[in-house]
Tab-separated table of N, CA and C in Angstrom:
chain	number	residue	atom	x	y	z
A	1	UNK	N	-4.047	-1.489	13.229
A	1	UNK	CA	-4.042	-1.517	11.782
A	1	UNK	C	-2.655	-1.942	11.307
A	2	UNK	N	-2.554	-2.523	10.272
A	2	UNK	CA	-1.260	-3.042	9.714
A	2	UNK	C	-1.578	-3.330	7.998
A	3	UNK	N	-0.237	-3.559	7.607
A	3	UNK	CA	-0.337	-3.558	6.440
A	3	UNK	C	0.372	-5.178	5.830
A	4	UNK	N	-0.221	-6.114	5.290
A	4	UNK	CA	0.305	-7.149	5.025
A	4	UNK	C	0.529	-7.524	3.390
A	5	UNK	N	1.720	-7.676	3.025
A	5	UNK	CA	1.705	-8.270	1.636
A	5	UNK	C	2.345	-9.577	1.467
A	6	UNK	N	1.673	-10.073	0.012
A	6	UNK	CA	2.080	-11.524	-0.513
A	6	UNK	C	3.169	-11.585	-0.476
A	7	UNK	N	3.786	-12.645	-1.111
A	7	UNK	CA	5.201	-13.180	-1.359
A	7	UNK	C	4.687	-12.286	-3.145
A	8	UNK	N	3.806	-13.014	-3.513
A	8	UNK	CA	3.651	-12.513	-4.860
A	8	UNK	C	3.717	-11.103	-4.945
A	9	UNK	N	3.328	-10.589	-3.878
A	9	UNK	CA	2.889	-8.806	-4.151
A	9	UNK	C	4.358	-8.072	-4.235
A	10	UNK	N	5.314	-9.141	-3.431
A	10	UNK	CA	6.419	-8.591	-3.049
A	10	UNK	C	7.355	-8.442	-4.388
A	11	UNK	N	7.030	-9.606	-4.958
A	11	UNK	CA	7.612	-9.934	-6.495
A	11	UNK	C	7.622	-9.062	-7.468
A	12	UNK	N	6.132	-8.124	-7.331
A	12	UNK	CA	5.353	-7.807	-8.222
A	12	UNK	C	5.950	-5.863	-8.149
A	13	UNK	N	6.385	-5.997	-6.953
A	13	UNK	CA	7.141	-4.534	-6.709
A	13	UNK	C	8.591	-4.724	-7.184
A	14	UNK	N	9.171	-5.651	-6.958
A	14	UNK	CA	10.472	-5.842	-7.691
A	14	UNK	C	10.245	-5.613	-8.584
A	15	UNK	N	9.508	-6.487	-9.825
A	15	UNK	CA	9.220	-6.254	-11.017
A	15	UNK	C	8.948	-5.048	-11.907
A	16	UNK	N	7.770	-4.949	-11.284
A	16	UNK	CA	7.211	-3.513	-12.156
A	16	UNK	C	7.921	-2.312	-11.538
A	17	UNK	N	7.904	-2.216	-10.141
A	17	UNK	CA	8.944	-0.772	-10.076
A	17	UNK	C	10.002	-1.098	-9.685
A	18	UNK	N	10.784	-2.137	-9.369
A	18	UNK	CA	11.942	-2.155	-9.423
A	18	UNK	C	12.679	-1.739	-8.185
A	19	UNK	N	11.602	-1.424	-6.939
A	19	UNK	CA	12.353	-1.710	-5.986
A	19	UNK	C	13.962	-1.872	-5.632
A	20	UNK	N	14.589	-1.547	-4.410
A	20	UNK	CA	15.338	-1.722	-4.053
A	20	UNK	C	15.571	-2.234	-2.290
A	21	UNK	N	16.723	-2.683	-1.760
A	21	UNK	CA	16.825	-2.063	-0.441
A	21	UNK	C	16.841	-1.016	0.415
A	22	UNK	N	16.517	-0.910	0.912
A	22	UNK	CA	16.246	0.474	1.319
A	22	UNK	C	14.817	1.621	0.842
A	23	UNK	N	14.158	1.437	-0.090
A	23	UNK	CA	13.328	2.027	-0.681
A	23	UNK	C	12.016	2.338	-0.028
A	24	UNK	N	10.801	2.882	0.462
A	24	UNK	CA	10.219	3.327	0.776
A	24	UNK	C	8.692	3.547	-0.198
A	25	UNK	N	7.710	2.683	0.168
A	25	UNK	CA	6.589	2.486	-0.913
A	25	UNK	C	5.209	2.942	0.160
A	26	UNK	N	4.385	4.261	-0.552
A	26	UNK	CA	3.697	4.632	0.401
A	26	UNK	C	2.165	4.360	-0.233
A	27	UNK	N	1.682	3.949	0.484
A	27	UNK	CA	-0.023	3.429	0.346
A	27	UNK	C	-0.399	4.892	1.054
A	28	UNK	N	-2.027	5.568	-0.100
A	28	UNK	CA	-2.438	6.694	0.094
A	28	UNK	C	-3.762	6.766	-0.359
A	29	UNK	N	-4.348	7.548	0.119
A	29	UNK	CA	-5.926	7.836	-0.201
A	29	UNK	C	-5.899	8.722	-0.966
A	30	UNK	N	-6.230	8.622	-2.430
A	30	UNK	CA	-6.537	9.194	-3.383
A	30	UNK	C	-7.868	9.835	-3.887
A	31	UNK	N	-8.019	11.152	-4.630
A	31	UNK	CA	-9.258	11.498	-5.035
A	31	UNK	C	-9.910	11.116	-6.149
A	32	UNK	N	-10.630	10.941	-6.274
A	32	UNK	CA	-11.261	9.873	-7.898
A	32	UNK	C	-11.418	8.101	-7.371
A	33	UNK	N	-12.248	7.598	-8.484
A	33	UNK	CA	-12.401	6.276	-8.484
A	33	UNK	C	-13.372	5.942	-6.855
A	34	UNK	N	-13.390	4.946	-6.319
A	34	UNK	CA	-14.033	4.504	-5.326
A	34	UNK	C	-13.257	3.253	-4.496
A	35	UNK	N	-13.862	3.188	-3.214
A	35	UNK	CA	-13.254	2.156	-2.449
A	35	UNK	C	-14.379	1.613	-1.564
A	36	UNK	N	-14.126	0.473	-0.629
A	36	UNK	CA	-15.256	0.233	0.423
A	36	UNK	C	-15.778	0.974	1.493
A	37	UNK	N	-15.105	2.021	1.941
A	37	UNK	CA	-15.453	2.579	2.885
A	37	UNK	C	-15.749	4.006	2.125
A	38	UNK	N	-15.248	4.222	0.792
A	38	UNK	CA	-15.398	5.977	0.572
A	38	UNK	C	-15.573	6.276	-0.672
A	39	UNK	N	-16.630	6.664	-1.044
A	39	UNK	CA	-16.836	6.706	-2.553
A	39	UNK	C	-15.973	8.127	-2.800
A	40	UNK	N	-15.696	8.209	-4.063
A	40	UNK	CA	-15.150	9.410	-4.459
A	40	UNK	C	-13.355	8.776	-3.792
A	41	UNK	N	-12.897	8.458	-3.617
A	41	UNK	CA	-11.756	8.064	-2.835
A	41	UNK	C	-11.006	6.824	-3.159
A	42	UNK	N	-9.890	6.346	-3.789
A	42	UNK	CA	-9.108	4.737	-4.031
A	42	UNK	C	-8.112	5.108	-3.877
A	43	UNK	N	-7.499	4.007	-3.487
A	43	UNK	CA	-5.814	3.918	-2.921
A	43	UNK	C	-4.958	3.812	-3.954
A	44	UNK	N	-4.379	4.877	-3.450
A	44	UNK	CA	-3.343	5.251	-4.876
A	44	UNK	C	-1.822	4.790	-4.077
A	45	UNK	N	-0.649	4.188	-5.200
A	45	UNK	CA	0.728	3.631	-4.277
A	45	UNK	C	1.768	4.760	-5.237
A	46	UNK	N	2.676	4.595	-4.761
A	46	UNK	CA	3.594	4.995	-5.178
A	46	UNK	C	4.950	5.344	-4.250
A	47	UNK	N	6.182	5.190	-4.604
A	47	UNK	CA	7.570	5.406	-3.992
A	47	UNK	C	8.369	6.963	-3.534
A	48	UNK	N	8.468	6.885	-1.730
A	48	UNK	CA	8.233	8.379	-1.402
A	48	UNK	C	8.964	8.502	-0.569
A	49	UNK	N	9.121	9.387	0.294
A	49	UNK	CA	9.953	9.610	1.411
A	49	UNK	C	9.224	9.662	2.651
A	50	UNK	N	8.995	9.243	3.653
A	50	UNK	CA	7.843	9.770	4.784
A	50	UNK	C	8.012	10.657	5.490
A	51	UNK	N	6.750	11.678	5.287
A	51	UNK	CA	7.151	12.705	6.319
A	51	UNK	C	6.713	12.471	8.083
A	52	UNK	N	5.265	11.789	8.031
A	52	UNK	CA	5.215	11.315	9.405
A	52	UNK	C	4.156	9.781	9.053
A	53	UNK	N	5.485	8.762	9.160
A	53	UNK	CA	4.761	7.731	8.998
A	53	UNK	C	3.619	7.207	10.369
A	54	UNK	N	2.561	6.670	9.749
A	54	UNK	CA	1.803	6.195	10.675
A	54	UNK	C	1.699	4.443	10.624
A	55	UNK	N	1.276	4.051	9.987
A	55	UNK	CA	1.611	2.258	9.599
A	55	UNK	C	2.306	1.980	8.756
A	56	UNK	N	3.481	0.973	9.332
A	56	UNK	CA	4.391	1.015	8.180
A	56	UNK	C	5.415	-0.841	8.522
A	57	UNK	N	5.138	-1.481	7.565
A	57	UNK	CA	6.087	-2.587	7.711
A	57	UNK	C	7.449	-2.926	6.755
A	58	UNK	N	8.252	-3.536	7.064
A	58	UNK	CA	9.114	-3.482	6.312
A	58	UNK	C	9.608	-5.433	6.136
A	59	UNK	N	9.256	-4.926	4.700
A	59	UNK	CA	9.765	-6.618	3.873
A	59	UNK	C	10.934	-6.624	3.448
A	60	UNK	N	11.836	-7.895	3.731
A	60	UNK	CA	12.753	-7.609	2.440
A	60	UNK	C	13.689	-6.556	2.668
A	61	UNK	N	13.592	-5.779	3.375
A	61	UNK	CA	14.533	-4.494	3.614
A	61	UNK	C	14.227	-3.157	2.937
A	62	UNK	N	12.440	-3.020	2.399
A	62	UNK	CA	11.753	-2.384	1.898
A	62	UNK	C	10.693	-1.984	2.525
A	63	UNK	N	10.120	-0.579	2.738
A	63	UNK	CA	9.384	0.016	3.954
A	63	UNK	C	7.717	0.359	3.024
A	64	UNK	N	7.000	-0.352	3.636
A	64	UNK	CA	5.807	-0.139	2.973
A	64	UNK	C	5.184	0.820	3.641
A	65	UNK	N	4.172	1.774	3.937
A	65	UNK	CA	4.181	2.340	4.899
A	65	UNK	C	2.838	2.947	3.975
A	66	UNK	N	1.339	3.851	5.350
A	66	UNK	CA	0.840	4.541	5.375
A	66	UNK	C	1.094	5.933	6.230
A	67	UNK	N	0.959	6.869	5.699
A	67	UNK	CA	1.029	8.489	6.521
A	67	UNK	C	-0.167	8.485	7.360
A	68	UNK	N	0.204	9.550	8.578
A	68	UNK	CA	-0.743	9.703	9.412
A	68	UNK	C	-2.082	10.076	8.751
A	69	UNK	N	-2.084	10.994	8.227
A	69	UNK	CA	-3.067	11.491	7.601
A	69	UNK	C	-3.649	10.646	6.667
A	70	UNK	N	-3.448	9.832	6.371
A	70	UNK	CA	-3.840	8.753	5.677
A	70	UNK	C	-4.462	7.633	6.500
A	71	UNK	N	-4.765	7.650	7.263
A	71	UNK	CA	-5.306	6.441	8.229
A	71	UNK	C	-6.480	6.502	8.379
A	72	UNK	N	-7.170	7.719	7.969
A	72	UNK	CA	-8.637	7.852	8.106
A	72	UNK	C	-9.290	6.983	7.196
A	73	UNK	N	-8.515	6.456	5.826
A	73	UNK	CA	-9.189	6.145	4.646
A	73	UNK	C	-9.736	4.797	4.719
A	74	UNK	N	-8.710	4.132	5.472
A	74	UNK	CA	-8.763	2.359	5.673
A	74	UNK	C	-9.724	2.043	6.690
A	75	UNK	N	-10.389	2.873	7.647
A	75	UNK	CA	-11.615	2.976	8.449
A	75	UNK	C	-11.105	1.811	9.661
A	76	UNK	N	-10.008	1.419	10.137
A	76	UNK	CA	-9.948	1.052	11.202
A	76	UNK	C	-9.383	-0.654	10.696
A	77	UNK	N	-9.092	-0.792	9.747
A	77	UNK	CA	-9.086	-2.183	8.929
A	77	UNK	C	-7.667	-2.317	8.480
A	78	UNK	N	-7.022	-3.336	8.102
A	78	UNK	CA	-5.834	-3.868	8.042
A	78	UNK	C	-5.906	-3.483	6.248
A	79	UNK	N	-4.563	-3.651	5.618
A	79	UNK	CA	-4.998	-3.592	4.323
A	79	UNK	C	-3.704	-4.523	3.935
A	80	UNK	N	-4.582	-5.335	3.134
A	80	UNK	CA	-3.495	-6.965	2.541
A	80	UNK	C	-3.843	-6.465	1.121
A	81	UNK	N	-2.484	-6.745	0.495
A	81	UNK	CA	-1.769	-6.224	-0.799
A	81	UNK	C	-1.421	-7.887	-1.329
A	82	UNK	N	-2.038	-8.596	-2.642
A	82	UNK	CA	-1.931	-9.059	-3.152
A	82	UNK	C	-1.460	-8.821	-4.936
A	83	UNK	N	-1.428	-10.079	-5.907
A	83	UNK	CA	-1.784	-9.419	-7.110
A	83	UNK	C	-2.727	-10.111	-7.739
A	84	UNK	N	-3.324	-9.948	-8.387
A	84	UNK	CA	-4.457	-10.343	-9.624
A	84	UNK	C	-3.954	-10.770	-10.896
A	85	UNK	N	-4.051	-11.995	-10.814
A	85	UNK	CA	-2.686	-12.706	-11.627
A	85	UNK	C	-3.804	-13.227	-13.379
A	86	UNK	N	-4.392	-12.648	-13.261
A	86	UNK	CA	-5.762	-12.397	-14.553
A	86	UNK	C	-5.420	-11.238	-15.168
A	87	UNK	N	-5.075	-9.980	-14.305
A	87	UNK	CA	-4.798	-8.831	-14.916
A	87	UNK	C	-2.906	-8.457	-14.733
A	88	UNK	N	-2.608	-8.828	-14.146
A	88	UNK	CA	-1.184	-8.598	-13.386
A	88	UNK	C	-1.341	-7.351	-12.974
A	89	UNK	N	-2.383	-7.129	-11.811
A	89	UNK	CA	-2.013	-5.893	-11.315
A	89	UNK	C	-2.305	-6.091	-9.678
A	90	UNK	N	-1.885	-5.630	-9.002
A	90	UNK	CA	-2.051	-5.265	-7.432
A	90	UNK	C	-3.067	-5.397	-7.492
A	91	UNK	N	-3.601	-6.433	-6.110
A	91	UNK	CA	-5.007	-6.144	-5.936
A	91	UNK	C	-5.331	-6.052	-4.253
A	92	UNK	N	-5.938	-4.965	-3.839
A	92	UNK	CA	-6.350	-4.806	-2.345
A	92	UNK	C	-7.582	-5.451	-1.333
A	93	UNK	N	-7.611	-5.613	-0.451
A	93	UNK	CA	-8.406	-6.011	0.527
A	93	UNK	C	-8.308	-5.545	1.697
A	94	UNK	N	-9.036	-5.492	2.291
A	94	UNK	CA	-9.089	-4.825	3.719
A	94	UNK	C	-10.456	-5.652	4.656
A	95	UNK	N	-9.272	-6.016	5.873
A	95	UNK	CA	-9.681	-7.225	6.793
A	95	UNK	C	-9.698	-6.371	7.947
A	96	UNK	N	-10.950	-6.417	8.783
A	96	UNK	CA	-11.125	-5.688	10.813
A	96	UNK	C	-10.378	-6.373	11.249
């Protein structure tokens, strides 16, 4: 499993949160809303510290990363981080 983002997606974290070097952005399975593999369940992001990272790449000098416990959600599938340039917001996919 891995985690891949755009050039755009990368932009799009500068932008709206403002990112830094060094910074730490954690992809998570959230309760509410829906996803492909889990109803009741959508991926919620936000900027964190890791306590035990499980997938995690680093762009730019910026650590994207999923928690162990979090790996159940993506069902065995890669998850590519784009944006949706209709809405300007992040938009997800998940590739076997």
């Amino acid at each position: 499993m891995e985690i891949r983002l755009s050039n755009e997606a990368i932009e799009w974290f500068r932008n709206e949160m403002e990112i830094e070097n060094g910074d730490f952005i954690r992809f998570y399975a959230r309760y509410g809303g829906s996803s492909p593999f889990h109803e009741g369940f959508s991926l919620g992001m936000n900027r964190e510290q890791p306590h035990e990272m499980g997938v995690n790449v680093v762009v730019e000098d910026v650590h994207f990363y999923i928690e162990k416990s979090d790996e159940w959600f993506f069902n065995e599938h890669n998850l590519i981080v784009n944006v949706d340039n209709s809405l300007d917001e992040l938009s997800y996919t998940y590739e076997k």
